[in-house]
Tab-separated table of C-alpha atoms in Angstrom:
chain	number	residue	atom	x	y	z
W	1394	UNK	CA	-2.246	-11.689	37.480
W	1395	UNK	CA	-4.446	-8.785	36.588
W	1396	UNK	CA	-6.656	-7.897	39.525
W	1397	UNK	CA	-4.188	-5.220	40.634
W	1398	UNK	CA	-4.744	-3.412	37.325
W	1399	UNK	CA	-8.375	-2.905	38.360
W	1400	UNK	CA	-7.333	-1.139	41.553
W	1401	UNK	CA	-6.336	2.487	42.157
W	1402	UNK	CA	-2.646	2.891	41.389
W	1403	UNK	CA	-0.419	4.401	44.097
W	1404	UNK	CA	2.863	2.960	42.792
W	1405	UNK	CA	4.456	6.214	41.662
W	1406	UNK	CA	3.327	8.486	44.477
W	1407	UNK	CA	6.113	10.724	45.780
W	1408	UNK	CA	4.645	11.561	49.206
W	1409	UNK	CA	2.006	10.469	51.681
W	1410	UNK	CA	0.012	13.601	50.878
W	1411	UNK	CA	0.014	12.795	47.162
W	1412	UNK	CA	-1.278	9.289	47.899
W	1413	UNK	CA	-4.037	10.631	50.156
W	1414	UNK	CA	-5.006	13.209	47.521
W	1415	UNK	CA	-5.341	10.501	44.853
W	1416	UNK	CA	-7.507	8.391	47.166
W	1417	UNK	CA	-9.725	11.361	48.007
W	1418	UNK	CA	-10.163	12.332	44.365
W	1419	UNK	CA	-11.270	8.790	43.510
W	1420	UNK	CA	-13.671	8.637	46.439
W	1421	UNK	CA	-15.183	11.971	45.440
W	1422	UNK	CA	-15.396	10.947	41.784
W	1423	UNK	CA	-16.767	7.433	42.275
W	1424	UNK	CA	-19.387	8.442	44.850
W	1425	UNK	CA	-19.903	4.783	45.710
W	1426	UNK	CA	-20.568	2.845	48.859
W	1427	UNK	CA	-18.616	-0.090	47.462
W	1428	UNK	CA	-15.030	-0.951	48.421
W	1429	UNK	CA	-12.348	1.507	47.349
W	1430	UNK	CA	-9.193	-0.571	46.903
W	1431	UNK	CA	-5.769	0.891	46.141
W	1432	UNK	CA	-2.442	-0.801	45.565
W	1433	UNK	CA	1.256	-0.025	45.409
W	1434	UNK	CA	2.018	2.595	48.065
W	1435	UNK	CA	5.560	2.486	49.384
W	1436	UNK	CA	6.331	4.775	52.292
W	1437	UNK	CA	10.069	4.123	51.838
W	1438	UNK	CA	9.930	6.304	48.710
W	1439	UNK	CA	8.222	9.190	50.512
W	1440	UNK	CA	10.045	11.922	52.478
W	1441	UNK	CA	7.837	11.150	55.501
W	1442	UNK	CA	8.862	7.448	55.616
W	1443	UNK	CA	5.557	6.817	57.419
W	1444	UNK	CA	2.671	4.420	56.808
W	1445	UNK	CA	-0.758	5.880	56.048
W	1446	UNK	CA	-3.037	5.330	59.057
W	1447	UNK	CA	-6.653	4.461	59.746
W	1448	UNK	CA	-7.268	7.957	61.090
W	1449	UNK	CA	-6.028	9.555	57.867
W	1450	UNK	CA	-8.311	7.343	55.782
W	1451	UNK	CA	-11.263	8.114	58.064
W	1452	UNK	CA	-10.700	11.798	57.322
W	1453	UNK	CA	-11.314	11.018	53.631
W	1454	UNK	CA	-14.388	8.841	54.176
W	1455	UNK	CA	-15.841	7.186	57.239
W	1456	UNK	CA	-18.879	5.632	55.516
W	1457	UNK	CA	-17.087	3.876	52.621
W	1458	UNK	CA	-14.713	0.917	53.142
W	1459	UNK	CA	-11.180	1.789	51.997
W	1460	UNK	CA	-8.272	-0.659	51.789
W	1461	UNK	CA	-4.742	0.184	50.634
W	1462	UNK	CA	-2.371	-2.667	49.776
W	1463	UNK	CA	1.281	-1.864	50.412
W	1464	UNK	CA	3.557	-2.438	47.406
W	1465	UNK	CA	4.674	-5.858	48.689
W	1466	UNK	CA	1.144	-7.200	49.302
W	1467	UNK	CA	2.040	-8.261	52.854
W	1468	UNK	CA	0.332	-5.353	54.550
W	1469	UNK	CA	-2.697	-3.150	54.058
W	1470	UNK	CA	-4.172	-0.120	55.785
W	1471	UNK	CA	-7.932	0.189	56.248
W	1472	UNK	CA	-10.310	2.803	57.548
W	1473	UNK	CA	-12.749	2.211	60.402
W	1474	UNK	CA	-15.599	1.245	58.057
W	1475	UNK	CA	-13.489	-1.424	56.374
W	1476	UNK	CA	-12.204	-2.694	59.713
W	1477	UNK	CA	-15.778	-3.208	60.924
W	1478	UNK	CA	-16.696	-5.134	57.768
W	1479	UNK	CA	-13.714	-7.524	57.689
W	1480	UNK	CA	-14.183	-8.200	61.422
W	1481	UNK	CA	-10.727	-9.631	62.059
W	1482	UNK	CA	-10.643	-11.305	65.530
W	1483	UNK	CA	-8.731	-9.119	67.995
W	1484	UNK	CA	-6.200	-11.856	68.825
W	1485	UNK	CA	-5.171	-12.404	65.180
W	1486	UNK	CA	-1.409	-12.063	64.554
W	1487	UNK	CA	-0.687	-9.069	62.352
W	1488	UNK	CA	-3.669	-6.953	63.441
W	1489	UNK	CA	-3.100	-3.379	64.620
W	1490	UNK	CA	-6.599	-1.965	65.135
W	1491	UNK	CA	-5.401	1.390	66.444
W	1492	UNK	CA	-3.608	2.297	63.228
W	1493	UNK	CA	-5.726	0.183	60.860
W	1494	UNK	CA	-2.809	-2.050	59.866
W	1495	UNK	CA	-3.465	-5.581	58.592
W	1496	UNK	CA	-0.395	-7.771	58.141
W	1497	UNK	CA	-0.102	-11.380	56.972
W	1498	UNK	CA	-2.683	-13.509	58.919
W	1499	UNK	CA	-4.929	-10.509	59.555
W	1500	UNK	CA	-4.769	-9.449	55.913
W	1501	UNK	CA	-5.612	-12.948	54.680
W	1502	UNK	CA	-8.826	-12.876	56.739
W	1503	UNK	CA	-9.744	-9.513	55.225
W	1504	UNK	CA	-9.116	-10.754	51.674
W	1505	UNK	CA	-11.728	-13.474	52.099
W	1506	UNK	CA	-14.376	-10.850	52.843
W	1507	UNK	CA	-13.624	-8.752	49.754
W	1508	UNK	CA	-15.408	-10.564	46.945
W	1509	UNK	CA	-13.606	-10.754	43.595
W	1510	UNK	CA	-16.252	-10.971	40.891
W	1511	UNK	CA	-15.790	-12.964	37.730
W	1512	UNK	CA	-16.025	-9.773	35.694
W	1513	UNK	CA	-13.242	-8.155	37.741
W	1514	UNK	CA	-10.961	-11.156	37.241
W	1515	UNK	CA	-11.642	-11.325	33.507
W	1516	UNK	CA	-11.178	-7.616	32.799
W	1517	UNK	CA	-8.125	-7.559	35.066
W	1518	UNK	CA	-6.553	-10.377	33.056
W	1519	UNK	CA	-7.115	-8.500	29.799
W	1520	UNK	CA	-5.442	-5.391	31.204
W	1521	UNK	CA	-2.521	-7.430	32.523
W	1522	UNK	CA	-1.956	-9.162	29.174
W	1523	UNK	CA	-1.812	-5.798	27.446
W	1524	UNK	CA	0.624	-4.481	30.053
W	1525	UNK	CA	2.854	-7.574	29.815
W	1526	UNK	CA	3.320	-7.202	26.076
W	1527	UNK	CA	4.665	-3.661	26.532
W	1528	UNK	CA	7.579	-5.232	28.389
W	1529	UNK	CA	8.040	-8.235	26.124
W	1530	UNK	CA	6.710	-10.711	28.688
W	1531	UNK	CA	5.377	-13.919	27.136
W	1532	UNK	CA	5.659	-16.294	30.121
W	1533	UNK	CA	4.752	-15.909	33.781
W	1534	UNK	CA	4.770	-17.956	36.965
W	1535	UNK	CA	1.490	-17.107	38.666
W	1536	UNK	CA	0.300	-17.534	42.264
W	1537	UNK	CA	-3.261	-18.739	41.809
W	1538	UNK	CA	-6.554	-19.685	43.351
W	1539	UNK	CA	-8.996	-22.082	41.712
W	1540	UNK	CA	-11.193	-19.158	40.597
W	1541	UNK	CA	-8.267	-17.304	39.045
W	1542	UNK	CA	-7.075	-20.443	37.276
W	1543	UNK	CA	-10.541	-21.037	35.823
W	1544	UNK	CA	-10.528	-17.509	34.325
W	1545	UNK	CA	-7.298	-18.338	32.464
W	1546	UNK	CA	-8.817	-21.615	31.262
W	1547	UNK	CA	-11.985	-19.946	30.010
W	1548	UNK	CA	-9.992	-17.193	28.295
W	1549	UNK	CA	-7.852	-19.825	26.554
W	1550	UNK	CA	-10.888	-21.867	25.487
W	1551	UNK	CA	-12.925	-18.909	24.183
W	1552	UNK	CA	-10.213	-16.571	22.890
W	1553	UNK	CA	-7.010	-18.573	22.407
W	1554	UNK	CA	-5.470	-16.033	20.031
W	1555	UNK	CA	-5.828	-13.283	22.659
W	1556	UNK	CA	-3.978	-15.190	25.365
W	1557	UNK	CA	-0.430	-14.003	24.717
W	1558	UNK	CA	1.200	-15.167	27.946
W	1559	UNK	CA	2.110	-18.736	28.850
W	1560	UNK	CA	1.331	-19.446	32.503
W	1561	UNK	CA	2.919	-21.778	35.034
W	1562	UNK	CA	0.606	-21.851	38.047
W	1563	UNK	CA	1.638	-21.969	41.685
W	1564	UNK	CA	-1.289	-23.090	43.860
W	1565	UNK	CA	-1.495	-22.220	47.542
W	1566	UNK	CA	-0.740	-25.128	49.863
W	1567	UNK	CA	-4.311	-24.951	51.216
W	1568	UNK	CA	-5.267	-26.748	47.974
W	1569	UNK	CA	-2.724	-29.524	48.518
W	1570	UNK	CA	-5.183	-32.226	49.613
W	1571	UNK	CA	-7.519	-31.459	46.680
W	1572	UNK	CA	-4.630	-31.553	44.208
W	1573	UNK	CA	-3.432	-34.887	45.564
W	1574	UNK	CA	-6.953	-36.348	45.436
W	1575	UNK	CA	-7.118	-35.465	41.728
W	1576	UNK	CA	-3.756	-37.115	41.125
W	1577	UNK	CA	-2.244	-33.954	39.612
W	1578	UNK	CA	1.511	-33.808	39.214
W	1579	UNK	CA	3.821	-30.913	38.510
W	1580	UNK	CA	4.108	-30.162	34.762
W	1581	UNK	CA	0.573	-31.329	33.894
W	1582	UNK	CA	-0.959	-29.210	31.126
W	1583	UNK	CA	0.190	-27.759	27.821
W	1584	UNK	CA	2.588	-25.066	26.703
W	1585	UNK	CA	-0.031	-22.374	27.448
W	1586	UNK	CA	-1.419	-23.391	30.841
W	1587	UNK	CA	0.602	-25.659	33.075
W	1588	UNK	CA	0.176	-26.824	36.644
W	1589	UNK	CA	3.371	-25.998	38.464
W	1590	UNK	CA	4.107	-25.880	42.163
W	1591	UNK	CA	2.655	-25.737	45.649
W	1592	UNK	CA	3.164	-22.262	47.162
W	1593	UNK	CA	3.904	-21.840	50.869
W	1594	UNK	CA	4.535	-18.617	52.810
W	1595	UNK	CA	7.037	-18.939	55.655
W	1596	UNK	CA	7.447	-15.234	56.393
W	1597	UNK	CA	6.402	-11.822	55.105
W	1598	UNK	CA	8.341	-8.803	53.837
W	1599	UNK	CA	10.969	-6.353	55.052
W	1600	UNK	CA	8.765	-3.366	54.259
W	1601	UNK	CA	5.929	-4.675	56.442
W	1602	UNK	CA	8.482	-5.757	59.104
W	1603	UNK	CA	7.168	-9.322	58.827
W	1604	UNK	CA	10.160	-11.031	57.167
W	1605	UNK	CA	11.556	-13.390	59.822
W	1606	UNK	CA	15.101	-12.693	61.047
W	1607	UNK	CA	17.280	-14.070	63.844
W	1608	UNK	CA	17.960	-10.519	65.043
W	1609	UNK	CA	15.374	-7.734	65.592
W	1610	UNK	CA	14.553	-4.917	63.210
W	1611	UNK	CA	16.683	-1.914	64.130
W	1612	UNK	CA	13.717	0.434	63.719
W	1613	UNK	CA	11.455	-1.825	65.809
W	1614	UNK	CA	13.695	-3.556	68.379
W	1615	UNK	CA	10.988	-5.784	69.844
W	1616	UNK	CA	10.189	-7.327	66.483
W	1617	UNK	CA	11.980	-10.148	64.626
W	1618	UNK	CA	9.251	-10.572	62.030
W	1619	UNK	CA	6.561	-13.227	61.620
W	1620	UNK	CA	7.055	-16.933	60.986
W	1621	UNK	CA	3.798	-17.959	59.331
W	1622	UNK	CA	4.103	-21.750	59.669
W	1623	UNK	CA	5.858	-23.825	62.311
W	1624	UNK	CA	8.870	-26.000	61.549
W	1625	UNK	CA	6.773	-29.170	61.969
W	1626	UNK	CA	3.972	-27.853	59.754
W	1627	UNK	CA	6.404	-26.956	56.998
W	1628	UNK	CA	8.170	-30.305	57.190
W	1629	UNK	CA	4.822	-32.093	56.846
W	1630	UNK	CA	3.821	-29.948	53.845
W	1631	UNK	CA	7.158	-30.531	52.113
W	1632	UNK	CA	7.030	-34.276	52.817
W	1633	UNK	CA	3.483	-34.598	51.484
W	1634	UNK	CA	4.129	-32.570	48.334
W	1635	UNK	CA	7.529	-34.116	47.619
W	1636	UNK	CA	6.217	-37.654	47.963
W	1637	UNK	CA	3.321	-36.733	45.655
W	1638	UNK	CA	5.696	-35.548	42.890
W	1639	UNK	CA	4.751	-31.915	43.406
W	1640	UNK	CA	7.257	-29.086	43.141
W	1641	UNK	CA	7.359	-26.616	46.041
W	1642	UNK	CA	7.809	-22.846	45.792
W	1643	UNK	CA	8.402	-21.576	49.318
W	1644	UNK	CA	8.457	-17.875	50.168
W	1645	UNK	CA	11.314	-17.037	52.559
W	1646	UNK	CA	12.997	-13.637	52.818
W	1647	UNK	CA	14.675	-13.282	56.221
W	1648	UNK	CA	17.627	-15.418	57.362
W	1649	UNK	CA	15.469	-17.147	60.012
W	1650	UNK	CA	12.804	-18.054	57.449
W	1651	UNK	CA	15.426	-19.343	55.006
W	1652	UNK	CA	16.924	-21.438	57.802
W	1653	UNK	CA	13.529	-22.957	58.617
W	1654	UNK	CA	13.030	-23.883	54.950
W	1655	UNK	CA	16.476	-25.427	54.556
W	1656	UNK	CA	16.198	-27.483	57.740
W	1657	UNK	CA	12.766	-28.773	56.698
W	1658	UNK	CA	14.041	-29.802	53.260
W	1659	UNK	CA	17.103	-31.413	54.824
W	1660	UNK	CA	14.875	-33.499	57.087
W	1661	UNK	CA	12.555	-34.602	54.278
W	1662	UNK	CA	15.261	-35.332	51.712
W	1663	UNK	CA	17.177	-37.359	54.275
W	1664	UNK	CA	14.363	-39.924	54.191
W	1665	UNK	CA	13.091	-39.473	50.631
W	1666	UNK	CA	15.297	-39.636	47.550
W	1667	UNK	CA	15.778	-36.448	45.556
W	1668	UNK	CA	13.307	-36.684	42.681
W	1669	UNK	CA	14.696	-33.613	40.923
W	1670	UNK	CA	11.456	-31.756	41.439
W	1671	UNK	CA	13.427	-28.504	41.292
W	1672	UNK	CA	11.979	-27.173	44.521
W	1673	UNK	CA	12.330	-23.402	44.831
W	1674	UNK	CA	12.840	-20.780	47.500
W	1675	UNK	CA	11.002	-17.630	46.481
W	1676	UNK	CA	12.657	-14.235	47.115
W	1677	UNK	CA	15.589	-15.615	49.170
W	1678	UNK	CA	16.691	-12.054	49.942
W	1679	UNK	CA	18.967	-12.427	52.976
W	1680	UNK	CA	20.741	-15.815	52.913
W	1681	UNK	CA	24.088	-16.258	54.615
W	1682	UNK	CA	26.971	-17.805	52.685
W	1683	UNK	CA	26.506	-21.058	54.625
W	1684	UNK	CA	22.817	-21.090	53.723
W	1685	UNK	CA	23.671	-20.630	50.042
W	1686	UNK	CA	26.014	-23.619	50.240
W	1687	UNK	CA	23.304	-25.736	51.877
W	1688	UNK	CA	20.810	-24.594	49.231
W	1689	UNK	CA	23.204	-25.916	46.590
W	1690	UNK	CA	23.660	-29.182	48.483
W	1691	UNK	CA	19.881	-29.676	48.633
W	1692	UNK	CA	19.579	-28.795	44.913
W	1693	UNK	CA	17.065	-26.010	45.500
W	1694	UNK	CA	16.521	-23.093	43.120
W	1695	UNK	CA	16.767	-19.492	44.355
W	1696	UNK	CA	13.888	-17.643	42.668
W	1697	UNK	CA	14.645	-13.956	43.193
W	1698	UNK	CA	13.451	-10.465	42.226
W	1699	UNK	CA	16.252	-8.001	41.444
W	1700	UNK	CA	13.874	-5.037	41.218
W	1701	UNK	CA	13.729	-5.225	45.035
W	1702	UNK	CA	17.385	-4.184	45.054
W	1703	UNK	CA	16.682	-1.086	42.988
W	1704	UNK	CA	13.716	-0.123	45.131
W	1705	UNK	CA	15.156	-0.756	48.578
W	1706	UNK	CA	18.846	-1.685	48.462
W	1707	UNK	CA	20.511	1.704	48.034
W	1708	UNK	CA	22.540	3.288	50.874
W	1709	UNK	CA	20.058	4.815	53.302
W	1710	UNK	CA	17.224	2.854	51.691
W	1711	UNK	CA	14.540	0.657	53.217
W	1712	UNK	CA	16.799	-2.344	53.892
W	1713	UNK	CA	19.309	-0.210	55.737
W	1714	UNK	CA	16.686	1.632	57.784
W	1715	UNK	CA	14.929	-1.597	58.754
W	1716	UNK	CA	17.968	-3.805	59.325
W	1717	UNK	CA	21.051	-1.626	59.779
W	1718	UNK	CA	24.033	-1.274	57.463
W	1719	UNK	CA	25.699	-4.626	58.189
W	1720	UNK	CA	22.645	-6.795	57.514
W	1721	UNK	CA	21.555	-4.637	54.596
W	1722	UNK	CA	24.834	-5.445	52.826
W	1723	UNK	CA	23.758	-9.096	52.737
W	1724	UNK	CA	20.716	-8.368	50.593
W	1725	UNK	CA	20.216	-10.338	47.384
W	1726	UNK	CA	23.750	-11.776	46.985
W	1727	UNK	CA	23.414	-12.624	43.290
W	1728	UNK	CA	27.142	-12.966	42.577
W	1729	UNK	CA	27.715	-15.329	45.512
W	1730	UNK	CA	24.814	-17.482	44.327
W	1731	UNK	CA	26.067	-17.731	40.739
W	1732	UNK	CA	29.681	-18.268	41.784
W	1733	UNK	CA	28.578	-21.238	43.900
W	1734	UNK	CA	26.889	-22.762	40.848
W	1735	UNK	CA	23.208	-22.397	41.708
W	1736	UNK	CA	20.648	-21.916	38.887
W	1737	UNK	CA	19.533	-18.395	39.781
W	1738	UNK	CA	16.041	-17.598	38.416
W	1739	UNK	CA	14.724	-14.040	38.203
W	1740	UNK	CA	11.178	-12.677	38.172
W	1741	UNK	CA	9.452	-9.336	38.650
W	1742	UNK	CA	6.756	-9.927	41.279
W	1743	UNK	CA	4.812	-7.140	39.485
W	1744	UNK	CA	6.570	-4.370	41.399
W	1745	UNK	CA	7.211	-3.206	38.739
W	1746	UNK	CA	6.551	-5.901	36.137
W	1747	UNK	CA	9.251	-4.406	33.880
W	1748	UNK	CA	12.052	-7.023	33.529
W	1749	UNK	CA	14.493	-4.434	32.161
W	1750	UNK	CA	14.272	-2.560	35.444
W	1751	UNK	CA	15.200	-5.814	37.206
W	1752	UNK	CA	18.060	-6.596	34.828
W	1753	UNK	CA	19.409	-3.078	35.339
W	1754	UNK	CA	19.112	-3.540	39.126
W	1755	UNK	CA	21.111	-6.792	39.030
W	1756	UNK	CA	23.839	-5.273	36.860
W	1757	UNK	CA	23.995	-2.081	38.961
W	1758	UNK	CA	23.583	-3.763	42.384
W	1759	UNK	CA	24.515	-1.216	45.112
W	1760	UNK	CA	26.851	-3.837	46.599
W	1761	UNK	CA	29.531	-3.879	43.910
W	1762	UNK	CA	30.751	-7.410	44.605
W	1763	UNK	CA	27.230	-8.792	44.023
W	1764	UNK	CA	26.756	-7.326	40.540
W	1765	UNK	CA	26.019	-9.553	37.551
W	1766	UNK	CA	26.977	-9.138	33.926
W	1767	UNK	CA	24.245	-8.200	31.454
W	1768	UNK	CA	24.405	-11.696	29.988
W	1769	UNK	CA	24.030	-13.350	33.401
W	1770	UNK	CA	21.051	-11.157	34.307
W	1771	UNK	CA	19.271	-11.860	31.013
W	1772	UNK	CA	19.896	-15.588	31.429
W	1773	UNK	CA	18.390	-15.517	34.934
W	1774	UNK	CA	15.220	-13.941	33.511
W	1775	UNK	CA	14.990	-16.306	30.538
W	1776	UNK	CA	16.675	-19.721	30.415
W	1777	UNK	CA	17.052	-20.154	34.174
W	1778	UNK	CA	13.440	-19.215	34.828
W	1779	UNK	CA	12.407	-21.706	32.150
W	1780	UNK	CA	14.514	-24.284	34.010
W	1781	UNK	CA	12.625	-23.456	37.224
W	1782	UNK	CA	9.424	-24.563	35.471
W	1783	UNK	CA	10.937	-27.610	33.666
W	1784	UNK	CA	10.610	-25.810	30.321
W	1785	UNK	CA	14.211	-25.125	29.337
W	1786	UNK	CA	13.953	-27.556	26.403
W	1787	UNK	CA	11.101	-25.591	24.807
W	1788	UNK	CA	11.809	-21.953	25.716
W	1789	UNK	CA	14.208	-19.579	27.412
W	1790	UNK	CA	16.584	-19.275	24.460
W	1791	UNK	CA	16.374	-18.935	20.689
W	1792	UNK	CA	17.200	-22.366	19.257
W	1793	UNK	CA	15.823	-24.597	16.478
W	1794	UNK	CA	12.836	-26.566	17.717
W	1795	UNK	CA	11.946	-24.224	20.574
W	1796	UNK	CA	8.744	-22.199	20.828
W	1797	UNK	CA	8.919	-19.047	18.688
W	1798	UNK	CA	8.445	-16.476	21.450
W	1799	UNK	CA	10.935	-13.728	20.606
W	1800	UNK	CA	11.422	-10.110	21.624
W	1801	UNK	CA	13.282	-7.632	19.398
W	1802	UNK	CA	14.585	-4.809	21.583
W	1803	UNK	CA	15.075	-1.107	21.000
W	1804	UNK	CA	18.872	-1.408	21.312
W	1805	UNK	CA	21.674	-3.975	21.161
W	1806	UNK	CA	22.291	-5.091	24.739
W	1807	UNK	CA	25.918	-5.835	23.884
W	1808	UNK	CA	26.631	-2.242	22.926
W	1809	UNK	CA	24.844	-0.178	25.591
W	1810	UNK	CA	26.081	0.850	29.025
W	1811	UNK	CA	24.621	-0.812	32.141
W	1812	UNK	CA	22.860	2.428	33.061
W	1813	UNK	CA	20.938	2.354	29.760
W	1814	UNK	CA	19.432	-1.092	30.347
W	1815	UNK	CA	16.437	0.199	32.279
W	1816	UNK	CA	15.379	2.204	29.201
W	1817	UNK	CA	15.179	-0.844	26.928
W	1818	UNK	CA	11.759	-1.559	25.411
W	1819	UNK	CA	10.453	-4.071	22.880
W	1820	UNK	CA	10.235	-2.985	19.260
W	1821	UNK	CA	8.481	-6.222	18.345
W	1822	UNK	CA	7.053	-9.101	20.392
W	1823	UNK	CA	6.613	-12.378	18.519
W	1824	UNK	CA	4.410	-14.927	20.255
W	1825	UNK	CA	4.147	-18.441	18.874
W	1826	UNK	CA	5.535	-17.219	15.569
W	1827	UNK	CA	3.251	-14.206	15.051
W	1828	UNK	CA	3.808	-10.537	15.813
W	1829	UNK	CA	1.496	-9.545	18.685
W	1830	UNK	CA	3.058	-6.189	19.582
W	1831	UNK	CA	5.118	-3.583	17.794
W	1832	UNK	CA	6.183	-0.017	18.446
């Protein structure tokens, strides 16, 4: 959380040319030889519907490394200078040298080269905390590295009154052996900083064409996406974590990726008793009805992001262009999930962070039969998300004895139309019993 606020913002750009103009103006203004890093571009919202390319970035600067993260974080575009610095091996999956595209494996190699300083992490966290309060956010589930986690710890130790977000940390599975050697278990910590789950990526995203499907992308017929771990590798990770009393949060978007996750859990849970670790499938965008039923049988939690629907689920939108009309209609089946009795948890994935945008998207789902009520959408963002982190007894609803984190909104949600939900904003944010934001 936070580093993205230190980067050049391309989230609201309306065209490729606008994005390129913003990048050029920053390059000209900064006059630096250091990395120029931008975040948030989404070609699906531009009339061109085209990725920015290496050649276009070279025309802005060929002596300064430039990297642009796509909105989903699963893809970046770099110029020639940046490509020479990151030095991704030519046989790496996800590398497209000609166009300067780095996806998944290739992007992960590049990230290791770009040093995140302590100062960047600290100032980024401060900016993110300020931004979160504007939307009434007082709890997050955060993908984390050891360095990022230590910044939260130091902030809490030195400035506890300034830390106005409670954090449940998801650590990448590459840390699994270290976590086990320390004897850490899910839920260790306090009500401010808590060790949560082991995060695993099984596929990528629809926008980057790396989400793994059984059938090809209609706009790239030779591509079915990328499966980032094998079935055997995933089964071993799940077995190790499960038997170590560690919750799993596994990223799976396409139907093939979801299938791989479900089959791996089925194999592990067949031999190990269910410990009620509340294992989660993150995103879970394109499950079939049979997969939803199996998810319920395995007692897994769908952890989903309804803002994706608003961004990409409309007729003629990204989902439809990538996958065709029939598959696109299967996106984010919230109503099916709730009707089958699963504890649906919502989050924002910082694209945008605004939970009211996500609640509006769930209530106004383009597929009418998948729409939720306002009450159901709010519950998914609050009590159900608290359940996904074993915290439903201390937060997620206003009850005697629970933590006094309360948001007073600009309107009564019971008296406004669904279309007005996205305009809701906090009037007051109360954190741990004290007012920390008001407007």
